Amino acid sequence: MASTPLTFKLETTSGRARAATMTTPHGTVKTPTFMPVGTHGALKAMTTEHARETGSQVLLGNTYHLTLRPGEQLVEKLGGLHKFMAWDKTLLTDSGGFQVFSLPKVEITDRGARFNNEFSGENMEITPERSIEIQNRLGADIIMAFDECTPFPATEKQASQGVRRTLSWMERCIRAHKRSDDQALFAIVQGSTFQHLRASCAEVLVSMDLPGYAIGGVSVGEGHDLLCEVSDFTTPLLPENKPRYLMGVGLPEDLLACVGHGVDMFDCVIPTRYARSATVFTSRGRIRLSNRRFRRDAFPIDASCDCYACTGGMSRAYLHHLFAANEVLSAILCSIHNVHFYQNLMREARKAIFEDRYDTFHRDFLTNYRGGDEEASP
């Protein structure tokens, strides 16, 4: 591979947990880090300024959705995705593969994937070359290879075919990549829950010497235990001097378990999706603010939280009212809180790694988080 603008410096470890600094053309990222998802170039119910205030360092955009509308040509013409969405920090775009393979009617061949445009009905195709072309035009700092995301459960034959295509498509992605001077192309390890397939896939990808490596094909219904098995097994197969990214994960307990395996980067829609359905995260577990028990609750979401919603005088009772009244502000405030909760969790994890007490931090968090009670006062 040609030289890449992405640099990765491992700073310290605590067990297998790692703290590092990653630098891209748009700034420095301290890991472990959580990347909120802005599927259409926007976080749900949050502005980029809100994201910045939560401490978010990287946002994620989706290639599939952005090529459907407004189209990568328009984004490029208007100055690229950073300018388009008013975000001056690091951006990552996924390849669109996960979304395409999740469509109800999709034809997958060795060439790529064919599907119908959900808006116009026209027949479309995404190949490794097309995915990279779109991502080159969008202009994110980190772009992802087009891979075959194996569904769960999968047979060994299905998973093996997914690995074969993923490796073949990786080579095509490398050849198609025209902006290696300012965009870092990450590889994605597939193999479902089959360790020998994960190992063989990782071995070939590592030999290609990419700027970073992701673990894909997880968070597709396998559950916490299998997710952790895959992460625990696969992470040590990836280079120590490159960022490791676990895609689509997850709940707080998932993140901390996988930080403990040596994962550096995470993304997931959970914080904002849960917020829109009145579910918020606290140091004592999740609570659902639409429940009537919060109708007269004068406490903030979490007394230990310093986000805008928790320090700005908004009580659980007020938020309960906003959800009951279908006020948009309910989703805004709870999204800010949830994303802040995730970012603070990563900050605390990083601090614990530097103090070489990550296992204790992880254990204490779970004790409080799982021992909490929706009805308990903060």
Short mmCIF file of C-alpha atoms in Angstrom, two decimals:
data_model
loop_
_atom_site.label_atom_id
_atom_site.label_comp_id
_atom_site.label_asym_id
_atom_site.label_seq_id
_atom_site.Cartn_x
_atom_site.Cartn_y
_atom_site.Cartn_z
CA MET A 1 0.00 0.00 0.00
CA ALA A 2 1.06 3.58 -0.57
CA SER A 3 1.82 5.77 2.41
CA THR A 4 -1.21 6.84 4.39
CA PRO A 5 -1.93 10.04 6.28
CA LEU A 6 -3.28 8.01 9.19
CA THR A 7 -0.85 7.41 12.02
CA PHE A 8 -1.44 5.25 15.06
CA LYS A 9 0.63 5.45 18.23
CA LEU A 10 0.06 2.90 20.98
CA GLU A 11 0.54 4.71 24.28
CA THR A 12 -0.05 2.12 26.99
CA THR A 13 -1.90 -1.08 27.85
CA SER A 14 -3.68 -2.60 30.81
CA GLY A 15 -3.92 -6.31 30.20
CA ARG A 16 -5.02 -6.46 26.57
CA ALA A 17 -6.88 -3.12 26.74
CA ARG A 18 -5.12 -0.38 24.79
CA ALA A 19 -4.91 3.40 24.84
CA ALA A 20 -3.59 5.00 21.69
CA THR A 21 -3.58 8.17 19.61
CA MET A 22 -4.70 8.07 15.99
CA THR A 23 -4.08 11.03 13.70
CA THR A 24 -5.97 11.75 10.48
CA PRO A 25 -6.02 14.80 8.17
CA HIS A 26 -8.79 16.22 10.37
CA GLY A 27 -7.28 15.81 13.79
CA THR A 28 -6.22 13.54 16.61
CA VAL A 29 -8.39 10.75 17.97
CA LYS A 30 -7.76 9.34 21.42
CA THR A 31 -8.70 5.68 21.75
CA PRO A 32 -10.64 3.72 22.74
CA THR A 33 -13.28 5.75 20.95
CA PHE A 34 -16.96 5.47 20.08
CA MET A 35 -18.18 6.84 16.74
CA PRO A 36 -21.81 8.03 16.59
CA VAL A 37 -23.57 7.10 13.36
CA GLY A 38 -24.79 9.79 10.98
CA THR A 39 -26.31 7.51 8.36
CA HIS A 40 -27.50 10.23 5.97
CA GLY A 41 -24.76 12.69 6.92
CA ALA A 42 -26.52 13.70 10.14
CA LEU A 43 -26.89 12.25 13.61
CA LYS A 44 -30.50 11.55 14.51
CA ALA A 45 -31.85 14.46 16.59
CA MET A 46 -28.39 16.00 17.08
CA THR A 47 -26.34 18.69 15.39
CA THR A 48 -22.63 18.36 14.81
CA GLU A 49 -22.16 20.97 17.53
CA HIS A 50 -24.06 18.72 19.94
CA ALA A 51 -21.75 15.87 18.92
CA ARG A 52 -18.70 18.02 19.51
CA GLU A 53 -19.94 18.98 22.99
CA THR A 54 -20.32 15.31 23.95
CA GLY A 55 -16.65 14.78 23.14
CA SER A 56 -17.25 12.83 19.94
CA GLN A 57 -14.06 12.65 17.88
CA VAL A 58 -15.23 10.69 14.83
CA LEU A 59 -18.59 10.55 13.06
CA LEU A 60 -19.68 7.86 10.65
CA GLY A 61 -21.56 8.28 7.37
CA ASN A 62 -23.13 5.60 5.22
CA THR A 63 -22.08 5.12 1.60
CA TYR A 64 -25.24 3.31 0.51
CA HIS A 65 -27.63 5.95 1.81
CA LEU A 66 -25.53 8.92 0.69
CA THR A 67 -25.24 7.64 -2.88
CA LEU A 68 -29.03 7.21 -3.06
CA ARG A 69 -29.52 10.77 -1.88
CA PRO A 70 -28.24 13.37 -2.28
CA GLY A 71 -25.63 11.52 -4.37
CA GLU A 72 -21.87 11.55 -4.01
CA GLN A 73 -21.46 13.86 -7.02
CA LEU A 74 -23.36 16.65 -5.27
CA VAL A 75 -21.49 16.14 -2.00
CA GLU A 76 -18.18 16.30 -3.86
CA LYS A 77 -19.27 19.40 -5.79
CA LEU A 78 -20.19 21.15 -2.53
CA GLY A 79 -16.78 20.54 -1.00
CA GLY A 80 -16.93 17.00 0.37
CA LEU A 81 -18.71 15.36 3.27
CA HIS A 82 -16.89 17.32 6.00
CA LYS A 83 -18.08 20.64 4.60
CA PHE A 84 -21.49 19.28 3.60
CA MET A 85 -22.34 18.26 7.17
CA ALA A 86 -20.31 20.98 8.93
CA TRP A 87 -17.95 18.60 10.76
CA ASP A 88 -14.28 19.54 10.92
CA LYS A 89 -13.10 16.46 12.81
CA THR A 90 -12.46 12.92 11.57
CA LEU A 91 -15.06 11.18 9.39
CA LEU A 92 -15.42 7.50 8.52
CA THR A 93 -17.66 6.08 5.81
CA ASP A 94 -18.66 2.44 5.70
CA SER A 95 -18.72 0.66 2.36
CA GLY A 96 -22.49 0.21 2.08
CA GLY A 97 -22.14 -3.56 2.08
CA PHE A 98 -24.02 -4.18 5.32
CA GLN A 99 -27.02 -2.14 4.16
CA VAL A 100 -27.07 -3.70 0.68
CA PHE A 101 -26.89 -7.24 1.98
CA SER A 102 -29.70 -6.46 4.42
CA LEU A 103 -32.11 -5.54 1.62
CA PRO A 104 -35.04 -7.91 1.06
CA LYS A 105 -34.24 -8.34 -2.64
CA VAL A 106 -30.55 -8.38 -3.49
CA GLU A 107 -28.53 -10.48 -5.93
CA ILE A 108 -24.98 -11.16 -4.75
CA THR A 109 -22.36 -12.45 -7.17
CA ASP A 110 -18.58 -12.43 -7.30
CA ARG A 111 -18.87 -9.16 -9.22
CA GLY A 112 -20.83 -7.34 -6.49
CA ALA A 113 -24.43 -6.76 -5.41
CA ARG A 114 -27.47 -5.79 -7.50
CA PHE A 115 -30.58 -4.29 -5.94
CA ASN A 116 -33.41 -1.87 -6.60
CA ASN A 117 -33.16 1.77 -5.58
CA GLU A 118 -35.67 2.10 -2.75
CA PHE A 119 -36.69 5.58 -3.94
CA SER A 120 -36.75 5.35 -7.74
CA GLY A 121 -37.08 1.61 -8.22
CA GLU A 122 -34.22 1.56 -10.73
CA ASN A 123 -31.82 -1.36 -10.76
CA MET A 124 -28.47 -0.50 -9.17
CA GLU A 125 -25.19 -2.26 -8.59
CA ILE A 126 -22.47 -1.75 -6.01
CA THR A 127 -19.15 -3.42 -6.67
CA PRO A 128 -15.89 -2.99 -4.75
CA GLU A 129 -14.81 -0.46 -7.37
CA ARG A 130 -18.07 1.46 -7.17
CA SER A 131 -18.02 1.55 -3.36
CA ILE A 132 -14.50 2.96 -3.34
CA GLU A 133 -15.38 5.49 -6.05
CA ILE A 134 -18.30 6.76 -3.97
CA GLN A 135 -16.17 6.95 -0.83
CA ASN A 136 -13.35 8.72 -2.68
CA ARG A 137 -15.84 11.36 -3.77
CA LEU A 138 -17.41 11.73 -0.33
CA GLY A 139 -13.94 12.37 1.07
CA ALA A 140 -13.99 10.82 4.55
CA ASP A 141 -10.67 10.36 6.36
CA ILE A 142 -11.24 6.63 6.83
CA ILE A 143 -13.01 4.47 4.25
CA MET A 144 -14.01 0.84 4.49
CA ALA A 145 -13.50 -2.03 2.06
CA PHE A 146 -16.54 -3.53 0.36
CA ASP A 147 -16.99 -6.92 1.99
CA GLU A 148 -19.62 -9.65 2.19
CA CYS A 149 -21.32 -9.46 5.57
CA THR A 150 -22.36 -13.02 6.38
CA PRO A 151 -25.76 -13.29 8.06
CA PHE A 152 -26.27 -15.03 11.39
CA PRO A 153 -26.71 -17.90 11.74
CA ALA A 154 -24.56 -19.02 8.82
CA THR A 155 -23.35 -22.42 7.71
CA GLU A 156 -19.63 -22.99 7.36
CA LYS A 157 -20.12 -23.06 3.58
CA GLN A 158 -21.83 -19.65 3.62
CA ALA A 159 -19.17 -18.17 5.87
CA SER A 160 -16.37 -19.61 3.72
CA GLN A 161 -17.88 -18.07 0.60
CA GLY A 162 -18.14 -14.74 2.41
CA VAL A 163 -14.44 -14.90 3.31
CA ARG A 164 -13.48 -15.79 -0.26
CA ARG A 165 -15.42 -12.84 -1.68
CA THR A 166 -14.20 -10.48 1.04
CA LEU A 167 -10.56 -11.28 0.22
CA SER A 168 -11.10 -11.01 -3.53
CA TRP A 169 -13.00 -7.76 -3.13
CA MET A 170 -10.28 -6.37 -0.85
CA GLU A 171 -7.75 -6.68 -3.66
CA ARG A 172 -10.15 -4.89 -6.00
CA CYS A 173 -10.73 -2.14 -3.43
CA ILE A 174 -6.99 -1.53 -3.15
CA ARG A 175 -6.62 -1.25 -6.92
CA ALA A 176 -9.62 1.09 -7.15
CA HIS A 177 -8.52 3.43 -4.33
CA LYS A 178 -7.41 6.73 -5.88
CA ARG A 179 -6.93 8.82 -2.73
CA SER A 180 -4.51 6.84 -0.58
CA ASP A 181 -2.67 10.10 0.13
CA ASP A 182 -5.54 11.49 2.23
CA GLN A 183 -7.94 8.58 2.85
CA ALA A 184 -7.04 5.49 4.89
CA LEU A 185 -8.59 2.26 3.59
CA PHE A 186 -9.44 -0.28 6.30
CA ALA A 187 -9.85 -4.02 5.71
CA ILE A 188 -12.66 -6.05 7.28
CA VAL A 189 -12.21 -9.54 8.73
CA GLN A 190 -15.14 -11.89 8.09
CA GLY A 191 -15.75 -15.55 8.96
CA SER A 192 -18.92 -15.54 11.07
CA THR A 193 -18.41 -17.58 14.26
CA PHE A 194 -15.92 -20.02 12.69
CA GLN A 195 -12.51 -19.41 14.22
CA HIS A 196 -10.50 -21.08 11.45
CA LEU A 197 -12.22 -18.88 8.86
CA ARG A 198 -11.61 -15.74 10.91
CA ALA A 199 -7.96 -16.75 11.29
CA SER A 200 -7.41 -17.44 7.59
CA CYS A 201 -9.18 -14.22 6.58
CA ALA A 202 -7.15 -12.15 9.05
CA GLU A 203 -3.88 -13.74 7.92
CA VAL A 204 -4.38 -12.76 4.29
CA LEU A 205 -5.63 -9.26 5.10
CA VAL A 206 -2.75 -8.56 7.50
CA SER A 207 -0.30 -9.55 4.75
CA MET A 208 -1.75 -6.71 2.63
CA ASP A 209 -0.49 -4.15 5.19
CA LEU A 210 -3.55 -1.88 5.29
CA PRO A 211 -3.72 1.25 7.49
CA GLY A 212 -6.32 -0.33 9.80
CA TYR A 213 -8.39 -3.45 10.40
CA ALA A 214 -12.01 -4.03 11.30
CA ILE A 215 -13.92 -7.02 12.62
CA GLY A 216 -17.14 -7.33 10.63
CA GLY A 217 -20.03 -9.76 10.56
CA VAL A 218 -20.92 -9.11 14.20
CA SER A 219 -23.87 -7.39 15.84
CA VAL A 220 -26.10 -9.31 13.43
CA GLY A 221 -28.08 -11.23 16.04
CA GLU A 222 -25.42 -13.44 17.58
CA GLY A 223 -25.84 -12.09 21.13
CA HIS A 224 -23.35 -10.83 23.69
CA ASP A 225 -21.56 -14.11 24.41
CA LEU A 226 -20.85 -15.04 20.78
CA LEU A 227 -19.91 -11.44 20.00
CA CYS A 228 -17.34 -11.55 22.79
CA GLU A 229 -16.02 -14.91 21.59
CA VAL A 230 -15.45 -13.54 18.09
CA SER A 231 -13.83 -10.36 19.42
CA ASP A 232 -11.67 -12.21 21.93
CA PHE A 233 -10.39 -14.61 19.27
CA THR A 234 -10.00 -12.23 16.34
CA THR A 235 -8.50 -9.12 17.93
CA PRO A 236 -5.08 -10.68 18.73
CA LEU A 237 -4.79 -11.72 15.07
CA LEU A 238 -4.66 -8.07 14.02
CA PRO A 239 -1.50 -5.93 14.04
CA GLU A 240 -0.62 -4.24 17.32
CA ASN A 241 0.55 -1.11 15.50
CA LYS A 242 -2.71 -0.54 13.58
CA PRO A 243 -6.17 0.57 14.76
CA ARG A 244 -8.68 -2.20 15.44
CA TYR A 245 -12.33 -1.45 14.76
CA LEU A 246 -15.30 -3.57 15.88
CA MET A 247 -18.16 -2.68 13.56
CA GLY A 248 -21.73 -2.04 14.67
CA VAL A 249 -21.15 -2.59 18.40
CA GLY A 250 -22.97 -2.04 20.65
CA LEU A 251 -24.33 -1.81 24.22
CA PRO A 252 -22.12 -0.42 27.02
CA GLU A 253 -21.34 -3.91 28.32
CA ASP A 254 -20.31 -4.98 24.79
CA LEU A 255 -17.96 -2.04 24.38
CA LEU A 256 -16.18 -2.57 27.68
CA ALA A 257 -15.78 -6.31 27.14
CA CYS A 258 -14.23 -5.71 23.72
CA VAL A 259 -12.02 -2.84 24.88
CA GLY A 260 -10.65 -5.51 27.21
CA HIS A 261 -9.82 -7.64 24.17
CA GLY A 262 -7.81 -4.83 22.58
CA VAL A 263 -10.39 -3.12 20.34
CA ASP A 264 -9.82 0.60 19.69
CA MET A 265 -12.87 1.81 17.74
CA PHE A 266 -16.62 1.21 17.86
CA ASP A 267 -19.72 2.51 16.10
CA CYS A 268 -23.41 1.90 16.67
CA VAL A 269 -26.83 3.49 16.24
CA ILE A 270 -27.93 2.35 19.70
CA PRO A 271 -27.40 5.61 21.66
CA THR A 272 -29.55 7.72 19.34
CA ARG A 273 -32.02 4.97 18.41
CA TYR A 274 -32.71 4.13 22.04
CA ALA A 275 -33.01 7.83 22.87
CA ARG A 276 -35.83 8.27 20.36
CA SER A 277 -37.79 5.53 22.12
CA ALA A 278 -37.25 7.14 25.56
CA THR A 279 -34.55 4.69 26.69
CA VAL A 280 -31.53 6.30 28.31
CA PHE A 281 -28.35 4.93 29.83
CA THR A 282 -27.28 5.70 33.39
CA SER A 283 -24.47 4.56 35.66
CA ARG A 284 -27.04 2.26 37.29
CA GLY A 285 -28.46 0.79 34.11
CA ARG A 286 -31.01 1.66 31.47
CA ILE A 287 -34.29 3.41 32.20
CA ARG A 288 -37.29 4.07 29.97
CA LEU A 289 -38.52 7.58 30.62
CA SER A 290 -41.93 6.97 29.05
CA ASN A 291 -42.83 4.73 32.01
CA ARG A 292 -45.38 6.34 34.34
CA ARG A 293 -43.10 5.87 37.34
CA PHE A 294 -41.10 8.86 36.10
CA ARG A 295 -44.10 11.19 35.81
CA ARG A 296 -43.23 12.99 39.05
CA ASP A 297 -39.50 12.19 39.24
CA ALA A 298 -37.60 15.42 39.95
CA PHE A 299 -34.13 13.90 39.48
CA PRO A 300 -32.05 14.35 36.32
CA ILE A 301 -31.51 11.33 34.09
CA ASP A 302 -28.26 10.58 35.93
CA ALA A 303 -26.98 12.74 38.79
CA SER A 304 -23.40 11.67 38.02
CA CYS A 305 -23.62 12.87 34.40
CA ASP A 306 -22.45 16.31 33.29
CA CYS A 307 -24.17 16.41 29.89
CA TYR A 308 -26.42 19.31 28.91
CA ALA A 309 -29.62 17.41 29.69
CA CYS A 310 -28.48 16.40 33.17
CA THR A 311 -26.94 19.72 34.21
CA GLY A 312 -29.43 22.01 32.51
CA GLY A 313 -32.28 21.47 34.95
CA MET A 314 -34.28 18.95 32.88
CA SER A 315 -35.87 16.40 35.20
CA ARG A 316 -37.02 12.90 34.39
CA ALA A 317 -40.57 14.16 34.89
CA TYR A 318 -40.02 16.87 32.28
CA LEU A 319 -38.60 14.38 29.79
CA HIS A 320 -41.48 11.99 30.50
CA HIS A 321 -43.83 14.84 29.65
CA LEU A 322 -41.98 15.64 26.42
CA PHE A 323 -42.27 12.07 25.22
CA ALA A 324 -45.96 11.95 26.15
CA ALA A 325 -46.51 15.15 24.17
CA ASN A 326 -44.49 13.88 21.19
CA GLU A 327 -42.17 16.86 21.45
CA VAL A 328 -39.07 16.66 19.24
CA LEU A 329 -37.03 18.06 22.13
CA SER A 330 -37.41 14.73 23.95
CA ALA A 331 -35.32 12.93 21.33
CA ILE A 332 -32.79 15.77 21.18
CA LEU A 333 -32.12 15.86 24.92
CA CYS A 334 -31.99 12.09 25.32
CA SER A 335 -29.75 11.66 22.27
CA ILE A 336 -27.33 14.22 23.69
CA HIS A 337 -27.35 12.37 26.99
CA ASN A 338 -26.87 8.89 25.51
CA VAL A 339 -24.03 9.89 23.20
CA HIS A 340 -22.38 11.77 26.09
CA PHE A 341 -22.77 8.65 28.25
CA TYR A 342 -20.98 6.54 25.63
CA GLN A 343 -18.20 9.08 25.16
CA ASN A 344 -17.71 9.42 28.89
CA LEU A 345 -17.55 5.63 29.18
CA MET A 346 -14.70 5.60 26.65
CA ARG A 347 -12.95 8.47 28.45
CA GLU A 348 -13.17 6.61 31.75
CA ALA A 349 -11.94 3.41 30.09
CA ARG A 350 -8.94 5.25 28.65
CA LYS A 351 -8.15 6.76 32.06
CA ALA A 352 -8.33 3.31 33.67
CA ILE A 353 -5.98 1.89 31.03
CA PHE A 354 -3.42 4.61 31.74
CA GLU A 355 -3.71 3.83 35.45
CA ASP A 356 -3.39 0.08 34.72
CA ARG A 357 -6.66 -0.79 36.44
CA TYR A 358 -8.85 -1.60 33.47
CA ASP A 359 -10.11 -4.95 34.75
CA THR A 360 -11.14 -3.36 38.06
CA PHE A 361 -12.84 -0.48 36.26
CA HIS A 362 -14.72 -2.90 34.01
CA ARG A 363 -15.83 -5.04 36.94
CA ASP A 364 -16.94 -2.07 39.05
CA PHE A 365 -18.91 -0.57 36.15
CA LEU A 366 -20.82 -3.81 35.58
CA THR A 367 -21.54 -4.18 39.30
CA ASN A 368 -23.18 -0.74 39.41
CA TYR A 369 -24.77 -0.95 35.97
CA ARG A 370 -26.34 -4.36 36.40
CA GLY A 371 -27.16 -3.80 40.04
CA GLY A 372 -29.18 -0.68 39.34
CA ASP A 373 -32.95 -0.42 39.48
CA GLU A 374 -35.19 1.64 37.23
CA GLU A 375 -37.06 2.86 40.30
CA ALA A 376 -33.95 3.74 42.30
CA SER A 377 -33.06 7.36 42.89
CA PRO A 378 -29.74 8.46 41.36
#
